[in-house]
Amino acid sequence: MFIDQLIKKIKEKKNPSVVGLDPRIEFVPQFIKDKYTEMYKTENKSAAYAMLEYNKFIIDAIKDIVPCVKPQIAFYEAYGIEGLEVFKETVKYAKENGLLVLADVKRGDIGSTAKAYAQAYLGGCFIEVDSITVNPYLGEDSITPFTEYCDLNKGIFILAKTSNKSSEDLQDLISEDKRIYEIVAEHIKKWGEKYIGDNGYSSVGAVIGATYPEVMKRLREVMKNAYFLVPGYGAQGGTALDVVHSFNEDGLGAIINSSRGIIAAHLKDKYKDKYKDEEFYLAIRQAAIEMRDDINNALEKNNKLYY
Amino acid sequence: MFIDQLIKKIKEKKNPSVVGLDPRIEFVPQFIKDKYTEMYKTENKSAAYAMLEYNKFIIDAIKDIVPCVKPQIAFYEAYGIEGLEVFKETVKYAKENGLLVLADVKRGDIGSTAKAYAQAYLGGCFIEVDSITVNPYLGEDSITPFTEYCDLNKGIFILAKTSNKSSEDLQDLISEDKRIYEIVAEHIKKWGEKYIGDNGYSSVGAVIGATYPEVMKRLREVMKNAYFLVPGYGAQGGTALDVVHSFNEDGLGAIINSSRGIIAAHLKDKYKDKYKDEEFYLAIRQAAIEMRDDINNALEKNNKLYY
């Protein structure tokens, strides 16, 4: 089962965090950009391949620290065909380096269309990743084509409560005394029941923003067996103390994401004078280590440290 | 404004319908498949390029009949990089032939990520289409990056009530005496107010399934100025009498989609003996004409025919 593979990697690395590979050209160090500007004539291609090399630097810098990476496909689609080639190469490189890949694609469509998306990302027709994120707005028949891949060692994380401010517009509405995100959580629990692995967790997980710790606490009760993929730590304002609520008492149950906070660490005042130019990846490595330690310390204080 | 361009094309063609370019290899006539199997060594590439030729046949067959086409990107993503090249070529060919392109991508993500998607599809960083479909689950700050392009002659259609059975799981829930799809409709109305064109309609429209005519009637009242993109006619079970409710009294306000019903017409009993092999596109043309006439007849009966 996907979820057991994920838990195994988390235990091996003693780290329940994931780095979001959301490259932007302004994060890429100048020496890499210069190389690709010379190499390729079109701006799009040189930018895309500069981002690939940057991604490889990041993966090399963190591969012994984190269990997985989370590439956000939007930042690759924004560079068109070349960007999607780079998405594919990034996934391949991450897997070759022993990392699981949780692709953040947030797809969601009616059954026959959802099946095409599932084939693309979980069936390997485009690129084979270990799990993807999925949008629940279209309901169960839009989810089943994805969950069916859980029997084939794949996983999905369904949006319940997202990290952004406007998540309140729909997700916080109350229907029969429950918030919409609670009702989605109950569905996620039900949809995941068939796919519970050796550790008691399901390969059907949930996306719950770190920016709403009280919601996280509540949803942790609703879906005991669901793994939470938690965005919003770091740059978006979620703290280690906030995300502690996403873990169960057994110290498992959540994986915390940071994107900009890690992959743009070399641009932060804290690191930029210490690690210059070609050493930028050391800032990224340092930020990934600090995130791991920050979360593990908070877990320890709350008697939730697993390892 | 996008919406005025759309209305102009609808008036020119006297046709408020759109053909969904959702190619599947089993729809592609054998003579096209054979050609590409010989041409390319990999199965993926030969399938993708066979679908491109098939799409071009369809576009040639319907370009004087319909105002626009709606390619569903999932069916291209399922063929990976080659599939996405074909998506791009299909969009290009449709535009060269005077058709508007409503890309069905159903993207939705937090603000910074939504911006990357908007740049990809509305800003032309991947491919420049005229409008895209968007998922509302993440709320207003996930929508704004798309609506901002409405000032640049682009449009969006936001999912309100989708055509599938399980749309009831979330979209039909009741909050403060309103269905979720009604609340979404009120948001769509509000988000679209800034982008109302010369014909009194907004470039921010709504996706409303043909399979729920009563809902359509209700939502028509809630969002007078929103154009409805209506899937579910034909193969999914919606009839011309059902979709009449999606039009305003002025005979405008909706564009009805059919995908399989048109692009796989040559496989239907009704046409398959009449139009054989190389003549398959005549079946597609005939189905597109029949759909146009079917909808226009229903509109006429209800005193809603515009032209």
Coordinates of C-alpha atoms in Angstrom, one line a residue:
Chain A
M1 CA 0.0 0.0 0.0
F2 CA 1.1 3.5 -0.8
I3 CA 0.4 4.7 2.8
D4 CA 2.7 2.0 4.3
Q5 CA 5.5 3.0 1.9
L6 CA 5.0 6.6 3.0
I7 CA 5.1 5.7 6.7
K8 CA 8.2 3.6 6.2
K9 CA 10.0 6.5 4.5
I10 CA 8.9 8.9 7.3
K11 CA 10.3 6.5 9.9
E12 CA 13.6 6.0 8.0
K13 CA 14.2 9.7 7.7
K14 CA 12.7 10.4 11.1
N15 CA 10.9 13.3 9.4
P16 CA 7.2 13.9 8.7
S17 CA 7.8 16.7 6.3
V18 CA 7.8 17.2 2.6
V19 CA 9.3 19.8 0.4
G20 CA 7.2 21.4 -2.3
L21 CA 9.0 21.6 -5.6
D22 CA 7.2 24.8 -6.8
P23 CA 10.0 26.4 -8.9
R24 CA 9.8 30.0 -10.0
I25 CA 12.4 31.5 -12.2
E26 CA 13.2 34.2 -9.7
F27 CA 14.2 31.5 -7.2
V28 CA 16.8 30.1 -9.6
P29 CA 20.4 31.2 -8.9
Q30 CA 21.9 33.4 -11.5
F31 CA 24.8 31.0 -12.4
I32 CA 22.2 28.4 -13.4
K33 CA 20.1 30.8 -15.4
D34 CA 23.2 32.1 -17.3
K35 CA 24.1 28.6 -18.3
Y36 CA 20.7 27.9 -19.8
T37 CA 20.3 31.3 -21.4
E38 CA 23.4 30.5 -23.4
M39 CA 22.3 26.9 -24.2
Y40 CA 18.7 27.5 -25.5
K41 CA 17.4 30.1 -27.8
T42 CA 13.9 30.4 -26.5
E43 CA 13.3 32.1 -23.2
N44 CA 10.7 29.5 -22.2
K45 CA 13.0 26.5 -22.8
S46 CA 16.0 28.1 -21.1
A47 CA 13.8 29.0 -18.1
A48 CA 12.3 25.5 -17.9
Y49 CA 15.6 23.7 -18.0
A50 CA 17.2 26.1 -15.6
M51 CA 14.4 25.1 -13.2
L52 CA 15.1 21.5 -13.8
E53 CA 18.7 21.9 -12.8
Y54 CA 17.6 23.9 -9.8
N55 CA 15.2 21.1 -8.8
K56 CA 18.0 18.6 -9.1
F57 CA 20.2 20.7 -6.8
I58 CA 17.3 20.7 -4.3
I59 CA 16.7 17.0 -4.6
D60 CA 20.4 16.3 -4.1
A61 CA 20.5 18.6 -1.1
I62 CA 17.5 17.1 0.7
K63 CA 17.3 13.5 -0.4
D64 CA 18.8 12.1 2.8
I65 CA 16.5 14.3 4.9
V66 CA 13.0 14.2 3.6
P67 CA 10.8 11.1 2.7
C68 CA 9.1 12.8 -0.3
V69 CA 8.7 15.8 -2.5
K70 CA 5.5 17.5 -3.7
P71 CA 5.8 19.2 -7.1
Q72 CA 3.0 21.6 -7.9
I73 CA 2.2 21.0 -11.5
A74 CA 0.8 24.6 -12.1
F75 CA 4.3 26.0 -12.0
Y76 CA 5.4 23.6 -14.8
E77 CA 2.2 24.1 -16.9
A78 CA 3.0 27.8 -16.8
Y79 CA 6.1 26.9 -19.0
G80 CA 4.1 24.9 -21.5
I81 CA 5.4 21.7 -23.1
E82 CA 9.0 22.4 -22.0
G83 CA 7.7 23.0 -18.4
L84 CA 5.8 19.6 -18.5
E85 CA 8.9 17.8 -19.8
V86 CA 10.7 19.3 -16.8
F87 CA 7.9 18.2 -14.5
K88 CA 8.4 14.7 -15.8
E89 CA 12.2 14.8 -15.5
T90 CA 11.8 16.2 -11.9
V91 CA 9.5 13.3 -10.9
K92 CA 11.9 10.8 -12.5
Y93 CA 15.0 12.3 -10.7
A94 CA 13.2 12.4 -7.3
K95 CA 12.2 8.7 -7.7
E96 CA 15.7 7.7 -8.8
N97 CA 16.9 9.3 -5.6
G98 CA 14.6 7.2 -3.4
L99 CA 12.0 9.9 -2.7
L100 CA 8.2 9.3 -3.0
V101 CA 6.4 11.8 -5.2
L102 CA 3.2 13.4 -4.1
A103 CA 2.1 15.4 -7.2
D104 CA -0.1 18.4 -6.4
V105 CA -2.4 18.5 -9.3
K106 CA -5.8 19.1 -7.7
R107 CA -7.7 17.5 -10.5
G108 CA -11.4 16.7 -10.4
D109 CA -14.0 16.0 -13.1
I110 CA -16.9 13.7 -13.9
G111 CA -16.2 9.9 -13.9
S112 CA -15.1 9.3 -17.5
T113 CA -12.8 12.4 -17.4
A114 CA -11.5 11.6 -13.9
K115 CA -10.5 8.2 -15.3
A116 CA -8.4 9.9 -17.9
Y117 CA -6.6 12.0 -15.3
A118 CA -6.1 8.9 -13.1
Q119 CA -4.5 7.1 -16.0
A120 CA -2.3 10.1 -16.7
Y121 CA -0.8 10.4 -13.2
L122 CA -1.5 7.2 -11.3
G123 CA -1.5 4.8 -14.3
G124 CA 1.7 6.2 -15.8
C125 CA 0.2 7.3 -19.1
F126 CA 1.7 10.7 -18.6
I127 CA 4.0 10.2 -15.6
E128 CA 3.7 7.8 -12.8
V129 CA 3.7 9.4 -9.4
D130 CA 3.0 7.9 -6.0
S131 CA 0.0 10.0 -5.1
I132 CA -1.9 13.1 -6.3
T133 CA -4.2 15.7 -4.7
V134 CA -7.9 15.6 -5.8
N135 CA -10.7 18.2 -5.6
P136 CA -14.0 16.8 -4.0
Y137 CA -16.5 19.3 -5.4
L138 CA -17.9 16.8 -7.9
G139 CA -18.6 14.1 -5.3
E140 CA -18.0 10.4 -5.1
D141 CA -18.2 9.3 -8.8
S142 CA -15.5 11.8 -9.5
I143 CA -13.3 10.3 -6.8
T144 CA -13.7 6.6 -7.4
P145 CA -11.5 6.5 -10.6
F146 CA -8.6 7.7 -8.4
T147 CA -9.3 5.6 -5.4
E148 CA -9.3 2.5 -7.6
Y149 CA -5.5 3.0 -8.0
C150 CA -5.1 2.6 -4.2
D151 CA -5.1 -1.2 -4.9
L152 CA -2.1 -0.6 -7.1
N153 CA 0.1 1.1 -4.5
K154 CA -1.1 4.6 -5.2
G155 CA -2.6 7.2 -2.9
I156 CA -4.7 10.3 -3.1
F157 CA -5.1 13.3 -0.9
I158 CA -8.5 14.9 -1.1
L159 CA -9.0 18.6 -0.4
A160 CA -11.0 19.1 2.8
K161 CA -9.9 22.4 4.3
T162 CA -7.4 24.4 2.3
S163 CA -4.8 26.8 3.7
N164 CA -6.0 30.0 2.0
K165 CA -8.2 32.7 3.5
S166 CA -11.1 32.3 1.0
S167 CA -11.4 28.6 1.9
E168 CA -14.1 29.9 4.2
D169 CA -16.3 30.9 1.3
L170 CA -17.5 27.3 0.7
Q171 CA -15.6 25.0 3.0
D172 CA -16.8 26.7 6.2
L173 CA -20.5 26.8 5.3
I174 CA -22.7 25.0 7.8
S175 CA -25.1 22.3 6.6
E176 CA -27.1 20.3 9.2
D177 CA -24.8 21.5 12.0
K178 CA -21.6 20.5 10.2
R179 CA -19.1 22.5 8.3
I180 CA -18.7 21.5 4.6
Y181 CA -15.1 20.5 5.4
E182 CA -16.4 18.1 8.1
I183 CA -18.9 16.5 5.6
V184 CA -16.1 16.2 3.1
A185 CA -14.0 14.6 5.9
E186 CA -16.7 12.1 6.6
H187 CA -16.8 11.2 2.9
I188 CA -13.0 10.9 2.8
K189 CA -13.2 8.5 5.8
K190 CA -15.8 6.4 4.0
W191 CA -14.0 6.4 0.6
G192 CA -10.8 5.3 2.4
E193 CA -12.1 2.4 4.4
K194 CA -11.3 -0.2 1.7
Y195 CA -7.7 1.0 1.5
I196 CA -6.3 0.8 5.1
G197 CA -2.8 -0.5 5.3
D198 CA -0.6 -2.4 7.9
N199 CA -0.2 0.7 10.0
G200 CA -3.9 1.4 10.3
Y201 CA -3.9 4.3 7.9
S202 CA -5.7 4.7 4.6
S203 CA -4.1 5.4 1.2
V204 CA -7.0 7.9 0.8
G205 CA -5.8 11.0 2.8
A206 CA -6.9 14.6 3.2
V207 CA -5.4 18.0 2.6
I208 CA -5.8 20.2 5.7
G209 CA -4.2 23.6 5.9
A210 CA -1.8 24.4 8.7
T211 CA -3.3 27.8 9.0
Y212 CA -6.5 26.5 10.7
P213 CA -5.2 24.5 13.8
E214 CA -8.7 24.3 15.4
V215 CA -10.2 22.8 12.2
M216 CA -7.3 20.4 12.1
K217 CA -8.0 19.3 15.7
R218 CA -11.6 18.7 14.8
L219 CA -10.9 16.9 11.6
R220 CA -8.3 14.7 13.3
E221 CA -11.2 13.4 15.3
V222 CA -13.5 12.8 12.3
M223 CA -10.9 10.9 10.3
K224 CA -8.7 8.8 12.6
N225 CA -7.4 6.7 9.8
A226 CA -6.7 9.4 7.2
Y227 CA -3.2 10.7 6.6
F228 CA -3.2 14.5 6.5
L229 CA -1.1 16.3 3.9
V230 CA -0.7 19.7 5.5
P231 CA 0.2 22.8 3.4
G232 CA 0.6 26.3 4.9
Y233 CA 3.6 25.7 7.3
G234 CA 6.2 28.5 7.1
A235 CA 5.7 31.1 4.3
Q236 CA 1.9 30.9 4.7
G237 CA 2.0 31.3 8.5
G238 CA 1.4 27.9 10.0
T239 CA 3.8 27.0 12.9
A240 CA 5.1 23.7 14.3
L241 CA 2.8 24.1 17.3
D242 CA -0.1 24.5 14.9
V243 CA 0.6 21.4 12.9
V244 CA 1.1 19.2 16.0
H245 CA -2.7 18.9 16.0
S246 CA -2.6 17.1 12.6
F247 CA -0.9 14.1 14.2
N248 CA -2.5 11.3 16.1
E249 CA -1.4 10.2 19.5
D250 CA 0.8 7.5 17.8
G251 CA 2.9 10.3 16.3
L252 CA 1.8 9.4 12.8
G253 CA -1.1 10.7 10.6
A254 CA 0.4 13.8 9.0
I255 CA 3.0 15.0 6.6
I256 CA 3.8 18.7 6.7
N257 CA 4.6 20.6 3.5
S258 CA 6.7 23.7 3.0
S259 CA 7.5 25.0 -0.5
R260 CA 8.9 28.6 -0.7
G261 CA 10.1 28.4 2.9
I262 CA 12.6 25.7 1.8
I263 CA 13.3 26.0 -1.9
A264 CA 13.8 29.8 -1.7
A265 CA 15.8 29.7 1.6
H266 CA 18.9 31.0 -0.1
L267 CA 17.1 34.3 -0.7
K268 CA 16.3 34.8 3.0
D269 CA 18.3 37.3 5.0
K270 CA 19.0 34.5 7.5
Y271 CA 21.0 32.5 5.0
K272 CA 21.9 34.7 2.0
D273 CA 25.2 36.0 3.3
K274 CA 26.3 32.6 4.7
Y275 CA 25.7 30.5 1.5
K276 CA 26.6 32.4 -1.7
D277 CA 26.0 31.6 -5.3
E278 CA 27.0 28.0 -6.0
E279 CA 26.5 27.1 -2.3
F280 CA 22.8 28.1 -2.4
Y281 CA 21.7 24.5 -2.0
L282 CA 23.3 24.4 1.5
A283 CA 20.8 27.0 2.6
I284 CA 18.0 24.8 1.2
R285 CA 19.4 21.8 3.0
Q286 CA 19.8 23.8 6.3
A287 CA 16.2 25.0 6.0
A288 CA 14.9 21.5 5.4
I289 CA 16.8 20.3 8.5
E290 CA 15.5 23.1 10.6
M291 CA 11.9 22.4 9.5
R292 CA 12.4 18.7 10.4
D293 CA 13.8 19.6 13.8
D294 CA 11.2 22.2 14.5
I295 CA 8.3 19.8 13.9
N296 CA 10.0 16.9 15.8
N297 CA 10.6 19.2 18.8
A298 CA 7.0 20.3 18.8
L299 CA 5.9 16.6 18.6
E300 CA 8.3 15.7 21.4
K301 CA 6.9 18.4 23.6
N302 CA 3.4 17.0 23.0
N303 CA 4.5 13.4 23.6
K304 CA 3.8 12.6 20.0
L305 CA 7.3 11.8 18.8
Y306 CA 7.2 8.5 17.1
Y307 CA 10.8 7.5 16.5
Chain B
M1 CA -15.0 41.3 -24.0
F2 CA -14.8 37.6 -24.4
I3 CA -18.6 37.2 -23.8
D4 CA -19.5 39.7 -26.6
Q5 CA -17.2 37.7 -29.0
L6 CA -19.0 34.5 -27.9
I7 CA -22.4 36.0 -28.4
K8 CA -21.4 37.4 -31.8
K9 CA -20.2 34.0 -33.0
I10 CA -23.4 32.4 -31.7
K11 CA -25.5 34.9 -33.7
E12 CA -23.4 34.5 -36.8
K13 CA -23.8 30.7 -36.7
K14 CA -27.3 30.8 -35.4
N15 CA -26.2 28.1 -33.0
P16 CA -25.9 28.2 -29.2
S17 CA -24.1 24.9 -29.1
V18 CA -20.4 23.8 -28.7
V19 CA -18.7 20.5 -29.6
G20 CA -16.5 18.9 -27.0
L21 CA -13.3 17.7 -28.4
D22 CA -12.7 14.8 -26.0
P23 CA -10.9 12.4 -28.3
R24 CA -10.5 8.7 -27.4
I25 CA -8.5 6.4 -29.5
E26 CA -11.5 4.1 -30.0
F27 CA -13.4 6.9 -31.7
V28 CA -10.7 7.4 -34.3
P29 CA -11.4 5.7 -37.7
Q30 CA -9.1 2.9 -38.6
F31 CA -7.7 4.5 -41.7
I32 CA -6.3 7.4 -39.6
K33 CA -5.0 5.0 -36.9
D34 CA -3.2 2.9 -39.6
K35 CA -1.5 5.9 -41.1
Y36 CA 0.0 7.0 -37.7
T37 CA 0.9 3.5 -36.6
E38 CA 3.2 3.3 -39.6
M39 CA 4.5 6.8 -39.1
Y40 CA 5.5 6.7 -35.4
K41 CA 7.2 3.9 -33.5
T42 CA 5.8 4.6 -30.1
E43 CA 2.2 3.7 -29.4
N44 CA 1.6 6.9 -27.4
K45 CA 2.8 9.2 -30.2
S46 CA 1.0 7.4 -33.0
A47 CA -2.2 7.5 -30.9
A48 CA -1.8 11.2 -30.0
Y49 CA -1.2 12.2 -33.6
A50 CA -4.0 10.1 -34.9
M51 CA -6.2 12.0 -32.5
L52 CA -4.9 15.3 -33.9
E53 CA -5.8 14.3 -37.4
Y54 CA -9.2 13.1 -36.2
N55 CA -9.7 16.5 -34.4
K56 CA -8.8 18.4 -37.6
F57 CA -11.4 16.4 -39.5
I58 CA -14.0 17.3 -36.9
I59 CA -13.1 20.9 -36.9
D60 CA -13.2 21.0 -40.7
A61 CA -16.6 19.3 -40.6
I62 CA -18.2 21.7 -38.1
K63 CA -16.4 25.0 -38.4
D64 CA -19.2 26.6 -40.4
I65 CA -21.8 25.3 -38.0
V66 CA -20.7 25.9 -34.4
P67 CA -19.3 29.0 -32.7
C68 CA -16.7 27.3 -30.6
V69 CA -15.2 24.0 -29.4
K70 CA -14.5 22.7 -25.9
P71 CA -11.4 20.5 -25.7
Q72 CA -11.3 18.6 -22.4
I73 CA -7.6 18.6 -21.4
A74 CA -7.8 15.3 -19.4
F75 CA -8.0 13.3 -22.6
Y76 CA -4.8 14.9 -23.9
E77 CA -2.9 14.7 -20.5
A78 CA -3.7 10.9 -20.7
Y79 CA -1.2 10.8 -23.6
G80 CA 1.5 12.7 -21.8
I81 CA 3.8 15.2 -23.6
E82 CA 2.7 14.1 -27.0
G83 CA -1.0 14.4 -25.9
L84 CA -0.4 18.0 -24.7
E85 CA 1.4 18.9 -28.0
V86 CA -1.8 17.6 -29.7
F87 CA -3.9 19.7 -27.3
K88 CA -1.9 22.8 -28.3
E89 CA -2.1 22.0 -32.1
T90 CA -5.9 21.3 -31.8
V91 CA -6.4 24.7 -30.1
K92 CA -4.3 26.4 -32.8
Y93 CA -6.2 24.7 -35.6
A94 CA -9.6 25.6 -34.1
K95 CA -8.6 29.3 -33.8
E96 CA -7.2 29.4 -37.3
N97 CA -10.6 28.2 -38.4
G98 CA -12.4 31.0 -36.7
L99 CA -13.7 29.1 -33.7
L100 CA -13.5 30.2 -30.1
V101 CA -11.9 27.8 -27.8
L102 CA -13.4 27.1 -24.3
A103 CA -10.8 24.8 -22.7
D104 CA -12.2 22.5 -20.1
V105 CA -9.4 22.3 -17.6
K106 CA -11.3 22.7 -14.2
R107 CA -8.3 24.1 -12.5
G108 CA -8.5 25.5 -8.9
D109 CA -5.8 26.3 -6.4
I110 CA -4.6 28.9 -3.8
G111 CA -3.9 32.4 -5.2
S112 CA -0.2 32.1 -6.2
T113 CA -0.8 28.7 -7.8
A114 CA -4.0 29.8 -9.5
K115 CA -2.0 32.7 -11.0
A116 CA 0.4 30.2 -12.6
Y117 CA -2.6 28.3 -14.1
A118 CA -4.1 31.6 -15.4
Q119 CA -0.8 32.5 -17.0
A120 CA -0.6 29.1 -18.6
Y121 CA -4.1 29.1 -20.3
L122 CA -5.3 32.7 -20.4
G123 CA -1.9 34.5 -20.5
G124 CA -0.6 32.2 -23.3
C125 CA 2.4 30.9 -21.4
F126 CA 1.3 27.3 -22.3
I127 CA -1.4 27.9 -24.9
E128 CA -3.8 30.8 -25.2
V129 CA -7.5 29.9 -25.2
D130 CA -10.5 32.1 -25.0
S131 CA -11.9 30.8 -21.8
I132 CA -11.4 28.0 -19.2
T133 CA -13.5 26.2 -16.7
V134 CA -12.6 26.7 -13.0
N135 CA -13.4 24.9 -9.7
P136 CA -14.9 27.1 -6.9
Y137 CA -14.0 24.9 -3.9
L138 CA -11.1 27.1 -2.7
G139 CA -13.2 30.3 -2.8
E140 CA -12.7 33.9 -4.0
D141 CA -8.9 34.3 -3.7
S142 CA -8.5 31.2 -5.9
I143 CA -10.8 32.7 -8.6
T144 CA -9.5 36.3 -8.8
P145 CA -6.3 35.4 -10.7
F146 CA -8.5 34.0 -13.4
T147 CA -11.2 36.8 -13.5
E148 CA -8.4 39.4 -13.8
Y149 CA -7.9 38.1 -17.4
C150 CA -11.5 39.1 -18.2
D151 CA -10.2 42.6 -18.8
L152 CA -8.0 41.0 -21.5
N153 CA -10.8 39.5 -23.6
K154 CA -10.8 36.2 -21.7
G155 CA -13.6 34.4 -20.0
I156 CA -14.1 31.8 -17.3
F157 CA -16.9 29.3 -16.5
I158 CA -17.1 28.4 -12.8
L159 CA -18.5 25.0 -11.8
A160 CA -21.8 25.5 -9.9
K161 CA -23.9 22.4 -10.5
T162 CA -22.2 19.7 -12.5
S163 CA -23.9 17.1 -14.7
N164 CA -22.9 13.9 -12.8
K165 CA -25.0 12.0 -10.3
S166 CA -22.6 12.5 -7.4
S167 CA -22.8 16.3 -7.8
E168 CA -25.4 15.9 -5.1
D169 CA -22.8 14.9 -2.5
L170 CA -21.6 18.4 -1.9
Q171 CA -23.3 20.7 -4.4
D172 CA -26.9 19.9 -3.2
L173 CA -26.2 20.3 0.5
I174 CA -28.3 23.0 2.2
S175 CA -26.8 25.8 4.2
E176 CA -29.0 28.6 5.5
D177 CA -31.9 27.5 3.3
K178 CA -29.8 27.5 0.2
R179 CA -28.2 24.8 -1.8
I180 CA -24.4 25.0 -2.1
Y181 CA -24.8 25.4 -5.8
E182 CA -27.0 28.5 -5.2
I183 CA -24.4 30.0 -2.9
V184 CA -21.8 29.4 -5.5
A185 CA -24.1 31.0 -8.1
E186 CA -24.4 34.1 -5.9
H187 CA -20.6 34.3 -5.7
I188 CA -20.4 33.9 -9.5
K189 CA -22.8 36.7 -10.0
K190 CA -20.8 38.9 -7.7
W191 CA -17.4 37.9 -9.2
G192 CA -18.8 38.7 -12.6
E193 CA -20.2 42.1 -12.0
K194 CA -17.1 43.9 -13.1
Y195 CA -17.0 42.1 -16.4
I196 CA -20.4 42.7 -18.0
G197 CA -20.2 43.3 -21.8
D198 CA -22.2 45.2 -24.4
N199 CA -24.9 42.5 -24.5
G200 CA -25.5 42.6 -20.7
Y201 CA -23.7 39.3 -20.0
S202 CA -20.6 38.8 -17.9
S203 CA -17.4 37.1 -19.0
V204 CA -17.6 35.2 -15.8
G205 CA -20.0 32.4 -16.5
A206 CA -21.2 29.2 -14.8
V207 CA -21.1 25.5 -15.6
I208 CA -24.6 24.0 -15.0
G209 CA -25.4 20.4 -16.0
A210 CA -28.2 19.7 -18.5
T211 CA -29.2 16.7 -16.4
Y212 CA -30.8 18.9 -13.7
P213 CA -33.4 21.1 -15.5
E214 CA -35.1 22.3 -12.3
V215 CA -31.8 23.4 -10.8
M216 CA -31.0 25.2 -14.1
K217 CA -34.3 27.1 -13.9
R218 CA -33.5 28.2 -10.3
L219 CA -30.0 29.2 -11.1
R220 CA -31.2 31.2 -14.2
E221 CA -33.1 33.4 -11.7
V222 CA -30.1 33.8 -9.4
M223 CA -27.6 34.8 -12.1
K224 CA -29.4 36.7 -14.8
N225 CA -26.1 38.1 -16.3
A226 CA -24.1 34.9 -16.3
Y227 CA -23.6 32.8 -19.4
F228 CA -24.2 29.1 -18.7
L229 CA -21.9 26.5 -20.2
V230 CA -24.1 23.4 -20.2
P231 CA -22.7 19.9 -20.4
G232 CA -24.8 16.8 -20.2
Y233 CA -26.9 17.1 -23.4
G234 CA -27.1 14.0 -25.5
A235 CA -24.9 11.1 -24.3
Q236 CA -25.4 12.1 -20.6
G237 CA -29.2 12.3 -21.0
G238 CA -30.1 16.0 -21.1
T239 CA -32.6 16.9 -23.8
A240 CA -33.3 20.1 -25.8
L241 CA -36.4 20.7 -23.7
D242 CA -34.3 20.4 -20.6
V243 CA -31.7 22.9 -21.7
V244 CA -34.2 25.5 -22.8
H245 CA -34.3 26.5 -19.1
S246 CA -30.7 27.6 -19.3
F247 CA -31.6 30.4 -21.7
N248 CA -33.0 33.8 -20.7
E249 CA -36.1 35.3 -22.3
D250 CA -33.9 37.1 -24.8
G251 CA -32.8 33.8 -26.2
L252 CA -29.2 34.3 -25.0
G253 CA -27.5 33.2 -21.8
A254 CA -26.4 29.6 -22.6
I255 CA -24.2 27.5 -24.7
I256 CA -24.9 23.8 -24.8
N257 CA -22.1 21.2 -25.1
S258 CA -22.1 17.8 -26.6
S259 CA -18.9 15.7 -26.8
R260 CA -19.4 12.0 -27.5
G261 CA -22.8 12.6 -29.0
I262 CA -21.1 14.5 -31.9
I263 CA -17.5 13.3 -32.2
A264 CA -18.4 9.6 -32.0
A265 CA -21.6 10.0 -34.2
H266 CA -20.0 7.8 -36.9
L267 CA -20.1 4.9 -34.5
K268 CA -23.8 5.2 -33.9
D269 CA -26.3 2.8 -35.6
K270 CA -28.1 5.8 -36.9
Y271 CA -25.2 6.9 -39.1
K272 CA -22.7 4.1 -39.4
D273 CA -24.0 2.4 -42.5
K274 CA -24.7 5.7 -44.2
Y275 CA -21.2 7.3 -43.8
K276 CA -18.4 4.7 -44.0
D277 CA -14.7 5.0 -43.4
E278 CA -13.3 8.2 -45.0
E279 CA -16.8 9.7 -44.9
F280 CA -17.0 9.5 -41.1
Y281 CA -16.8 13.2 -40.7
L282 CA -20.1 13.6 -42.5
A283 CA -21.8 11.8 -39.7
I284 CA -20.2 14.2 -37.3
R285 CA -21.3 17.2 -39.4
Q286 CA -24.8 15.7 -39.5
A287 CA -24.9 15.2 -35.8
A288 CA -23.8 18.8 -35.2
I289 CA -26.5 20.1 -37.5
E290 CA -29.1 18.0 -35.8
M291 CA -28.1 19.2 -32.4
R292 CA -28.3 22.8 -33.5
D293 CA -31.7 22.3 -35.0
D294 CA -32.9 20.4 -32.0
I295 CA -32.0 23.2 -29.6
N296 CA -33.2 25.9 -31.9
N297 CA -36.6 24.1 -32.4
A298 CA -37.0 23.8 -28.6
L299 CA -36.1 27.5 -28.2
E300 CA -38.6 28.5 -30.9
K301 CA -41.4 26.5 -29.2
N302 CA -40.6 28.4 -26.0
N303 CA -40.5 31.8 -27.7
K304 CA -36.8 32.1 -26.9
L305 CA -35.3 31.9 -30.4
Y306 CA -33.0 34.9 -30.8
Y307 CA -32.1 35.1 -34.5

